[in-house]
XYZ file of N, CA, C and O in Angstrom:
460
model
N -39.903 -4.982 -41.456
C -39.861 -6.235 -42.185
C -40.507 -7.310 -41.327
O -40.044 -7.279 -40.187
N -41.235 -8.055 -41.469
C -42.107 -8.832 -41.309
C -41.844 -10.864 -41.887
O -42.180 -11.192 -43.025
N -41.403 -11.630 -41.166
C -41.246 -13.123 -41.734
C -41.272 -13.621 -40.515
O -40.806 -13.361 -39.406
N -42.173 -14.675 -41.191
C -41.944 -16.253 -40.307
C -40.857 -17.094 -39.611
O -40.639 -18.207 -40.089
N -40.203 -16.725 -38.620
C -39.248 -17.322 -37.699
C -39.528 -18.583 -37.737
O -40.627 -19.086 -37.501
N -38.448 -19.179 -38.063
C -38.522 -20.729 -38.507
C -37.610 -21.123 -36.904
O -38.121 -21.980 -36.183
N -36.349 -20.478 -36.471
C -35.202 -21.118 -35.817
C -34.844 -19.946 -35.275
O -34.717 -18.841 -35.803
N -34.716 -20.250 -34.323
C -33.331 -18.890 -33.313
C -32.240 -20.369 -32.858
O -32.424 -21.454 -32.305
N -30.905 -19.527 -33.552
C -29.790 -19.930 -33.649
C -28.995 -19.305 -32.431
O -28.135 -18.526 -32.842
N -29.024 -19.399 -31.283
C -28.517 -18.792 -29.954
C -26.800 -18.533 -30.201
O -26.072 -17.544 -30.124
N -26.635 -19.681 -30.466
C -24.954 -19.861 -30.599
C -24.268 -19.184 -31.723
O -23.062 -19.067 -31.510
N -24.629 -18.751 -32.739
C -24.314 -18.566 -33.831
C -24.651 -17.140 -34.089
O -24.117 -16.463 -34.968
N -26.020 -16.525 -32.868
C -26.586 -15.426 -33.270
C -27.375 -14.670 -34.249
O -27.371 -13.502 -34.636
N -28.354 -16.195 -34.642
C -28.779 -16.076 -35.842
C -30.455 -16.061 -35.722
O -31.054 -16.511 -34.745
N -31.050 -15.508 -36.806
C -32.328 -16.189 -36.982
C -32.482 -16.498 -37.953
O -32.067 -15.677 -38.772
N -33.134 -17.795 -38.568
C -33.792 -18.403 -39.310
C -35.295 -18.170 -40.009
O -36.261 -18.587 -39.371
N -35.469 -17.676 -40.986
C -37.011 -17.104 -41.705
C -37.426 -18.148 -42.479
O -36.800 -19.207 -42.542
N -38.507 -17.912 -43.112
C -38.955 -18.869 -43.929
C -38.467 -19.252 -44.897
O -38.357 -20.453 -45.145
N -37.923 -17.995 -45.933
C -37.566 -18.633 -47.039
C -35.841 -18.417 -46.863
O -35.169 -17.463 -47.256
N -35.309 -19.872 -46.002
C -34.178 -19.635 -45.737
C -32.795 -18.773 -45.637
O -31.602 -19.074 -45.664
N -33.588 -17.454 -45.497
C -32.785 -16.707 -45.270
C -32.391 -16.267 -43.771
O -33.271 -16.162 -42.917
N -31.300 -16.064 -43.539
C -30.632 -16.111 -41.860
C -30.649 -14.483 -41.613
O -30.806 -13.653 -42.509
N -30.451 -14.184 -40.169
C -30.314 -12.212 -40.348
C -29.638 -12.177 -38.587
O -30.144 -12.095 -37.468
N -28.598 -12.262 -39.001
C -27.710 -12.247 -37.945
C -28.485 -11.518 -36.848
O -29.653 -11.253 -37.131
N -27.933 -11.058 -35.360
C -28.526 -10.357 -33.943
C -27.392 -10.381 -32.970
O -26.817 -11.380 -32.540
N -27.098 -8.797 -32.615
C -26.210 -8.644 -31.564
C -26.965 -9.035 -30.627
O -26.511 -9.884 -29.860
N -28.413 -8.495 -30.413
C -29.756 -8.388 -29.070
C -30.562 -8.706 -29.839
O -30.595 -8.250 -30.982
N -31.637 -9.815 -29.244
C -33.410 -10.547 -29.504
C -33.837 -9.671 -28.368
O -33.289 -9.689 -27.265
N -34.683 -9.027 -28.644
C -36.166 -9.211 -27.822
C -37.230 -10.012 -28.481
O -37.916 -9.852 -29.491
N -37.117 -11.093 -27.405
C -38.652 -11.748 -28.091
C -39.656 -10.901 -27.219
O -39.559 -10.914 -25.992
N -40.690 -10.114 -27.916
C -42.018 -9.456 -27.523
C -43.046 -10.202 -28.447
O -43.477 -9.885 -29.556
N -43.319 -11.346 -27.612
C -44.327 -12.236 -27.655
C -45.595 -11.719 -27.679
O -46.281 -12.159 -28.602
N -46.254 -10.728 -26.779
C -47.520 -10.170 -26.622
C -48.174 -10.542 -25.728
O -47.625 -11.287 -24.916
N -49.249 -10.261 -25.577
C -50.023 -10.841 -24.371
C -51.723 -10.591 -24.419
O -52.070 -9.520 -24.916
N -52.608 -11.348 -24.019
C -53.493 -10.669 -23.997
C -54.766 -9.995 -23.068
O -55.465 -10.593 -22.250
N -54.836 -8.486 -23.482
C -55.331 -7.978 -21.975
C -56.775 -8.602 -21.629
O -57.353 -9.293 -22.468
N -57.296 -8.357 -20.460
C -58.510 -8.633 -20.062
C -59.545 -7.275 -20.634
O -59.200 -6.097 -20.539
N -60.471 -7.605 -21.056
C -61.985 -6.968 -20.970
C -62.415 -6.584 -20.004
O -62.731 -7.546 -19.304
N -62.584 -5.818 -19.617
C -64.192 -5.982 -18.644
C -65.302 -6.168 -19.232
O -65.780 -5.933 -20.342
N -65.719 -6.778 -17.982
C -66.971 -7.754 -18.180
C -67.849 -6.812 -17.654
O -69.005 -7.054 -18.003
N -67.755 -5.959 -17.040
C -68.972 -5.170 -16.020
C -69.539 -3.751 -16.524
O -69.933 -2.902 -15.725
N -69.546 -3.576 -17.840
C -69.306 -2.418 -18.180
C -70.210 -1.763 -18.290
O -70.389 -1.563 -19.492
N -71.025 -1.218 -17.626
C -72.492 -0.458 -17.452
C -72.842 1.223 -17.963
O -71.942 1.774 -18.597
N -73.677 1.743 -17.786
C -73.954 3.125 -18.285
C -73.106 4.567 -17.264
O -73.013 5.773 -17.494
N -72.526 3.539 -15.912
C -71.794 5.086 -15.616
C -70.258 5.164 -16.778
O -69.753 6.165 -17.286
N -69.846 3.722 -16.901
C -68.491 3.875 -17.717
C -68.838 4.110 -19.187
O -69.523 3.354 -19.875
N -68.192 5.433 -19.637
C -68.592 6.047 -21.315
C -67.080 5.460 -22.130
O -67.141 4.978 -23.261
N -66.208 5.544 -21.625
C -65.156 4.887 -22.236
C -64.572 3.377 -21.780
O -64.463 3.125 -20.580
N -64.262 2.543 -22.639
C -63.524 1.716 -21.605
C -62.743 1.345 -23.376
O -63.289 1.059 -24.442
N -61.000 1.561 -22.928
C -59.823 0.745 -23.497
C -59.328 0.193 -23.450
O -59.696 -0.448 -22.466
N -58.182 -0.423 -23.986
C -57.220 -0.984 -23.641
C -55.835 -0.457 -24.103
O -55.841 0.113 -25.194
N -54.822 -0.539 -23.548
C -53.222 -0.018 -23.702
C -52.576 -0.830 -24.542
O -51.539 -1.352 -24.132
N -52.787 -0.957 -25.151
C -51.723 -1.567 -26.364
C -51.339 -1.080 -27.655
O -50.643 -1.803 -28.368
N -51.794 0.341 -28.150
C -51.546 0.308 -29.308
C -51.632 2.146 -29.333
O -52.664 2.624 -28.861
N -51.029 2.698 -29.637
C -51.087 3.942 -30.364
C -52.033 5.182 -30.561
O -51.964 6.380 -30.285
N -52.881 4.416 -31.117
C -54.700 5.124 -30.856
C -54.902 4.846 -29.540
O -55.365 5.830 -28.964
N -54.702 3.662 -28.648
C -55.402 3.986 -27.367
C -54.721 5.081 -26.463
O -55.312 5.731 -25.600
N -53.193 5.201 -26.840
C -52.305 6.255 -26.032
C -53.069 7.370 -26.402
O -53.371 8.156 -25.505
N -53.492 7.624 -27.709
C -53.890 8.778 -28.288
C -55.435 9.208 -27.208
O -55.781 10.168 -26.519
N -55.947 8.008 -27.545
C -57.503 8.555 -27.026
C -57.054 8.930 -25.034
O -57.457 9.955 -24.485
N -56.425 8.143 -24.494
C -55.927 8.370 -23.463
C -55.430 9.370 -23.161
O -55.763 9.747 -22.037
N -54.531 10.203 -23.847
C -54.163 11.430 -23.840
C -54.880 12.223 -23.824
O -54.704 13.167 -23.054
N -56.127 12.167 -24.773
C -57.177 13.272 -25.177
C -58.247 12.967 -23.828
O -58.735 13.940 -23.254
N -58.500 11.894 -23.474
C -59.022 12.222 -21.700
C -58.491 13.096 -20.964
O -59.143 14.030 -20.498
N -57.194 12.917 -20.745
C -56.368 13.769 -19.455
C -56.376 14.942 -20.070
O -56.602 15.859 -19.281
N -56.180 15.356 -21.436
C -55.939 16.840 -21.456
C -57.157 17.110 -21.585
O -57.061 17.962 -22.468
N -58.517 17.010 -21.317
C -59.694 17.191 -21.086
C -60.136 17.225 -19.659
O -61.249 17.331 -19.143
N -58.722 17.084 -19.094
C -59.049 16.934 -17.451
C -60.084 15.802 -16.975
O -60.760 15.850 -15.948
N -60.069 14.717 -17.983
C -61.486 13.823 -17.503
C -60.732 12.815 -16.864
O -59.572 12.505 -17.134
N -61.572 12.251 -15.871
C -60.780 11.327 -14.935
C -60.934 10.135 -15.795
O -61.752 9.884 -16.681
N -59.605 9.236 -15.147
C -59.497 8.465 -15.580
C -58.927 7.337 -14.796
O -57.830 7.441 -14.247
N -59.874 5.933 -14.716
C -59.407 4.785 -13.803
C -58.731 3.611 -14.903
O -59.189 3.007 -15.873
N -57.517 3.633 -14.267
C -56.703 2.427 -15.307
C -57.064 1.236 -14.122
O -57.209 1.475 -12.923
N -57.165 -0.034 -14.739
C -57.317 -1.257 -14.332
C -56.395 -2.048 -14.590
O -56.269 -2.395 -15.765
N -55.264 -2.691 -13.339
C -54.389 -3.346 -13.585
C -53.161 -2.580 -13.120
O -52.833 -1.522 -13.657
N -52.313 -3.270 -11.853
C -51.064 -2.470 -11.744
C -50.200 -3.254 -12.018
O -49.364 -3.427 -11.131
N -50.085 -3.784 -12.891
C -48.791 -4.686 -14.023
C -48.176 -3.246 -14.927
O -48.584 -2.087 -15.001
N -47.065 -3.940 -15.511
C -46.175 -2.585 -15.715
C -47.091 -1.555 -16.765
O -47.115 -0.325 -16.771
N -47.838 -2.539 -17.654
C -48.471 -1.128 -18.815
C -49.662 -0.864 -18.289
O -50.587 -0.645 -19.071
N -49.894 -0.826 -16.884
C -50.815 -0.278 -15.814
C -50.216 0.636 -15.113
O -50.827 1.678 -14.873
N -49.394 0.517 -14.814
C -48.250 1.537 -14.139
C -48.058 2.672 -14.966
O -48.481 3.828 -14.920
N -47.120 1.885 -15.934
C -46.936 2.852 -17.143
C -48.298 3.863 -17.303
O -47.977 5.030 -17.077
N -49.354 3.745 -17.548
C -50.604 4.329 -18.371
C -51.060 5.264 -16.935
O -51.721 6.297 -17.045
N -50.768 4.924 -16.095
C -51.546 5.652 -14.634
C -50.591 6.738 -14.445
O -50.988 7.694 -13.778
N -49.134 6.771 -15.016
C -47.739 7.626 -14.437
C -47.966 8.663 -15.481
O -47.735 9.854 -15.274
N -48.469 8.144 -16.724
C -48.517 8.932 -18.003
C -49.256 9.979 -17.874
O -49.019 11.187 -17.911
N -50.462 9.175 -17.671
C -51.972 10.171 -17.550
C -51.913 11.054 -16.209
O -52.625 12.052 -16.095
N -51.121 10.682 -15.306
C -51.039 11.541 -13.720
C -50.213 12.748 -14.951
O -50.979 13.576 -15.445
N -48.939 12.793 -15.324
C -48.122 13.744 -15.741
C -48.996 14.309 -16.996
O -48.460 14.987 -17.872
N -49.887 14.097 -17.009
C -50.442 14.764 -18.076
C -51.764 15.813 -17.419
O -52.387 16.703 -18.000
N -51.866 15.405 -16.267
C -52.785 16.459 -15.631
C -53.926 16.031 -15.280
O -54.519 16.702 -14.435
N -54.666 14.642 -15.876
C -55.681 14.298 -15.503
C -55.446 13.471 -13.986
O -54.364 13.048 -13.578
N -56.803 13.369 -13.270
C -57.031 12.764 -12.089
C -57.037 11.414 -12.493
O -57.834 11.032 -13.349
N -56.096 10.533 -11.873
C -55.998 9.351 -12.417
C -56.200 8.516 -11.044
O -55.708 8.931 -9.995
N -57.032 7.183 -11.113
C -56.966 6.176 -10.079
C -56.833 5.092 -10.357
O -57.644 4.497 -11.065
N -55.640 4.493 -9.810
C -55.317 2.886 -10.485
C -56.112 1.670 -9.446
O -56.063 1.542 -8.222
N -56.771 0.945 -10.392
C -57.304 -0.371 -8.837
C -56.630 -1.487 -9.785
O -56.501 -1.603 -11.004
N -56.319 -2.131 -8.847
C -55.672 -3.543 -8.571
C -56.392 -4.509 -8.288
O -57.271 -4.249 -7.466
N -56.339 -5.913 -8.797
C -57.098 -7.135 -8.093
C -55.980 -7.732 -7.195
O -56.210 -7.556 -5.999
N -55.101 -8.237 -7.404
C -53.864 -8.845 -6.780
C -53.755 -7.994 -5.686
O -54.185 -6.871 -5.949
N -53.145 -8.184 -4.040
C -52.392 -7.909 -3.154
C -51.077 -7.301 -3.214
O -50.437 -6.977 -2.214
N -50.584 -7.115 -4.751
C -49.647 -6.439 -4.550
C -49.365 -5.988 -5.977
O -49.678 -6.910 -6.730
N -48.974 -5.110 -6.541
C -48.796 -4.368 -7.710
C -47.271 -5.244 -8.315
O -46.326 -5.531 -7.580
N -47.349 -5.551 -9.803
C -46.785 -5.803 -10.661
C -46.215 -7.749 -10.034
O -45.093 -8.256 -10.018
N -47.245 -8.186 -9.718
C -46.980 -9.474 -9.024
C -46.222 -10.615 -10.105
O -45.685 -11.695 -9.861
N -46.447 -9.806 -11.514
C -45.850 -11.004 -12.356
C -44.441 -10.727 -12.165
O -43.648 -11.653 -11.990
N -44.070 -9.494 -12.186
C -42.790 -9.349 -12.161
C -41.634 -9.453 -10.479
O -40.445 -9.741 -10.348
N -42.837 -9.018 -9.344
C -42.061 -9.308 -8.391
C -42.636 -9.425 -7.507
O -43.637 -8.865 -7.058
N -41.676 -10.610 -7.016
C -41.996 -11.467 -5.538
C -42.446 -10.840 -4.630
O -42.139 -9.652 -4.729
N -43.322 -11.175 -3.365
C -43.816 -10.431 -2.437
C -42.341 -9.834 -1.468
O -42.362 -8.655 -1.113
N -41.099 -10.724 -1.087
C -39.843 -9.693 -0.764
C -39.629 -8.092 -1.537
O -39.552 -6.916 -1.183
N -39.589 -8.972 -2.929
C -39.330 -7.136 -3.423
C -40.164 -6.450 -3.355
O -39.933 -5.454 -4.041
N -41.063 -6.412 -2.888
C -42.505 -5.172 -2.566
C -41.902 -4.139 -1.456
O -42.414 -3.034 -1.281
N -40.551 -4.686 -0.581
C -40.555 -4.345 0.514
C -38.981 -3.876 0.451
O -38.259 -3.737 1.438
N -38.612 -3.669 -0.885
C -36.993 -2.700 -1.356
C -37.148 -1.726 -1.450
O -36.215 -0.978 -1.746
C-alpha cells in the first residue's frame, strides 16, 4: 500500500495519509533512500558497471559471480559491504575499493574502527 504521509504522530503512534486516514505503528522505519554515485570514469576495460539497489541488480550480480567473473564493488558503506560479502559467498573473486580512510565512515567513528 502506497500514500502520501501527511504527519507522524510519535505520541499516539500514528500516521497520518492523505486522505485522512490514520494507520496506527508498533515500529516506523523511515527508509528514506539515498542516492548512489555513478561513475564518472567508465571506459572500455569496464563491460558492466551497476548499482545495488534494487532486485535486478542483485540478480545481474549474482549471475557475475556464478560465472566466476570478477567483480569490483565501489564503496565500503554498508550496501558495499553487504554486495562484496554476498558475491565473496557466492564464489566469485570479489575486490572492494574505498575512497574514505576508513570503511562504513557514515556509520562509524574513527574509535570504532578499532573494536
Amino acid at each position: 500500500m502506497a500514500a502520501a504521509l501527511r504527519e507522524i504522530d510519535v505520541g499516539r503512534r500514528e500516521l497520518k495519509i492523505a486522505n485522512e486516514e490514520s494507520i496506527a505503528f508498533s515500529n516506523l522505519v523511515l527508509a528514506t533512500g539515498s542516492t548512489p554515485l555513478r561513475l564518472t570514469c567508465v571506459g572500455p576495460i569496464l563491460r558492466v558497471s551497476t548499482r545495488f539497489r534494487d532486485s535486478r541488480d542483485v540478480d545481474l550480480l549474482l549471475s557475475l559471480a556464478a560465472q566466476k567473473k570478477r567483480v569490483v564493488v565501489v564503496g565500503g558503506g554498508l550496501l558495499g559491504l553487504e554486495a562484496a560479502y554476498g558475491l565473496a559467498r557466492s564464489g566469485g573473486p570479489v575486490t572492494l575499493i574505498h575512497l574514505m580512510d576508513r570503511l562504513m565512515e557514515r556509520q562509524l567513528d574513527a574509535p570504532a574502527q578499532h573494536c
